[in-house]
mmCIF file of C-alpha atoms in Angstrom:
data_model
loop_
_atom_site.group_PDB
_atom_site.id
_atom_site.type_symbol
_atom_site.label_atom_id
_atom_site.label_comp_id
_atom_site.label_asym_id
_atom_site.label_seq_id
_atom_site.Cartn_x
_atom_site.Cartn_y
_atom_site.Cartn_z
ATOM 1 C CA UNK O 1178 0.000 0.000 0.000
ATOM 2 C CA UNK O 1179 2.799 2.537 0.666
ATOM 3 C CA UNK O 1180 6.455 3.014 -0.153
ATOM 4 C CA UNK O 1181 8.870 6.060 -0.275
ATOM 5 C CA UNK O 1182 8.953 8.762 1.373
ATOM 6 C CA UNK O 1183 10.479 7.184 4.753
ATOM 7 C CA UNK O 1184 8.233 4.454 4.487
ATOM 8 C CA UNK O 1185 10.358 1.001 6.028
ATOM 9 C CA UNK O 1186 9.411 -1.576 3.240
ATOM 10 C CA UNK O 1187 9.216 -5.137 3.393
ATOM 11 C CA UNK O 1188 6.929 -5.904 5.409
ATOM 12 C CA UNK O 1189 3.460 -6.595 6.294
ATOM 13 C CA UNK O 1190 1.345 -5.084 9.388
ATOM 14 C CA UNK O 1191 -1.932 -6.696 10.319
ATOM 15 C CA UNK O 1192 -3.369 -9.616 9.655
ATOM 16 C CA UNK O 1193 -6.830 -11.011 9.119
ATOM 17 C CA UNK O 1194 -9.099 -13.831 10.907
ATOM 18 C CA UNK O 1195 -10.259 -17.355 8.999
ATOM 19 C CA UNK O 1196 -12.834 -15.827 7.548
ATOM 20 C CA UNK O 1197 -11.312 -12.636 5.983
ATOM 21 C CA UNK O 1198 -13.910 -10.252 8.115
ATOM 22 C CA UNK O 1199 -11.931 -8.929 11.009
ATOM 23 C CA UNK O 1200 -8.578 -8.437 11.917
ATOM 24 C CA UNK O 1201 -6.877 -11.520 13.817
ATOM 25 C CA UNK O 1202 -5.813 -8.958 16.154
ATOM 26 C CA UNK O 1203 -6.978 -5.840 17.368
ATOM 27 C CA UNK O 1204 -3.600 -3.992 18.639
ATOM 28 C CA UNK O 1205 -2.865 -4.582 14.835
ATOM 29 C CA UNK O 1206 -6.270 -3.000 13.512
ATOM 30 C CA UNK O 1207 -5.377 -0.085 10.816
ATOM 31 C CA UNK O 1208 -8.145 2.590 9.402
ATOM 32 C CA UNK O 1209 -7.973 4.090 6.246
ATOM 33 C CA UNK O 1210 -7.833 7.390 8.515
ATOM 34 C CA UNK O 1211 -4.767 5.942 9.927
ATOM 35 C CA UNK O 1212 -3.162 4.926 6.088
ATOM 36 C CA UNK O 1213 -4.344 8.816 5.352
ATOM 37 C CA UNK O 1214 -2.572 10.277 8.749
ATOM 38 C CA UNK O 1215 0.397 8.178 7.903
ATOM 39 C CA UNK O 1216 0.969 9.224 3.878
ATOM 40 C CA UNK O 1217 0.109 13.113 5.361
ATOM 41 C CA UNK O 1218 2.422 12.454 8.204
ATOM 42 C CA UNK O 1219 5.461 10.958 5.878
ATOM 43 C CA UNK O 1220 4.781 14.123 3.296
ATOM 44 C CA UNK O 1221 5.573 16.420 5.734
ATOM 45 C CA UNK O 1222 1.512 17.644 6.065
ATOM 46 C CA UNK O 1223 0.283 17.979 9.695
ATOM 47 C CA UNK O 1224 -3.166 15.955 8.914
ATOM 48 C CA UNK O 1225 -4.487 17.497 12.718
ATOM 49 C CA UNK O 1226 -4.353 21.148 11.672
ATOM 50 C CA UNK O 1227 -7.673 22.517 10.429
ATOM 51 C CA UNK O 1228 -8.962 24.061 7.594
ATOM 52 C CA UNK O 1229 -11.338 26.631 6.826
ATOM 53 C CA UNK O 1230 -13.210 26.560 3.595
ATOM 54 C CA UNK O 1231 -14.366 30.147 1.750
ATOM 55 C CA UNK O 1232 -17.489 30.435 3.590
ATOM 56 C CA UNK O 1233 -15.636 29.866 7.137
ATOM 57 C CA UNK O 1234 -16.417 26.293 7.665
ATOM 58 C CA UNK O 1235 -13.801 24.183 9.726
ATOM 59 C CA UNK O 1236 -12.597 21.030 8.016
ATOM 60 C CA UNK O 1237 -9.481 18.539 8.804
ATOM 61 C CA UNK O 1238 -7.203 16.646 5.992
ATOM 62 C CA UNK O 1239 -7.636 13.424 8.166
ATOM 63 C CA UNK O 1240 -10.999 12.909 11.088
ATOM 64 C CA UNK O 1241 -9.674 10.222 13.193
ATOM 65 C CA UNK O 1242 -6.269 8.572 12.354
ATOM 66 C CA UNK O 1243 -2.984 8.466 13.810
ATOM 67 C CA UNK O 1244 0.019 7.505 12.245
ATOM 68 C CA UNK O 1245 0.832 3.886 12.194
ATOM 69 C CA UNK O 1246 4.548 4.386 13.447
ATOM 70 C CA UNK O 1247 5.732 1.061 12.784
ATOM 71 C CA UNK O 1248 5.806 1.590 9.156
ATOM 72 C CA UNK O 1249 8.140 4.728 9.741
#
């Protein structure tokens, strides 16, 4: 899924159950928030800052990720 830009490659994080619906384990349960807060994070963006659109309305890059540090 990601590679570059400090990424540590060659390996694989997470794993899922028998049936392919849940993760085996849930210390090792990623989000796509926390993929998104990780390729922000890696880029140099800071993903918690927010944003205000042209008619004022607050909006963040990323809701509720953090970055997955063991891929750093």
């Amino acid at each position: 899924l990601m590679a570059g830009g400090g990424i540590q490659g060659g390996q694989v994080l997470g794993r899922s159950d028998a049936k392919v619906t849940l993760p085996a384990n849930e210390d090792e349960a990623f989000t796509p928030d926390d993929a998104a807060a990780t390729f922000y994070h890696a880029l140099g963006v800071d993903f918690t800052q927010e944003y205000q659109t042209s008619i004022g309305r607050p909006i963040t890059i990323v809701r509720d990720g953090t970055v997955i540090e063991k891929l750093l």
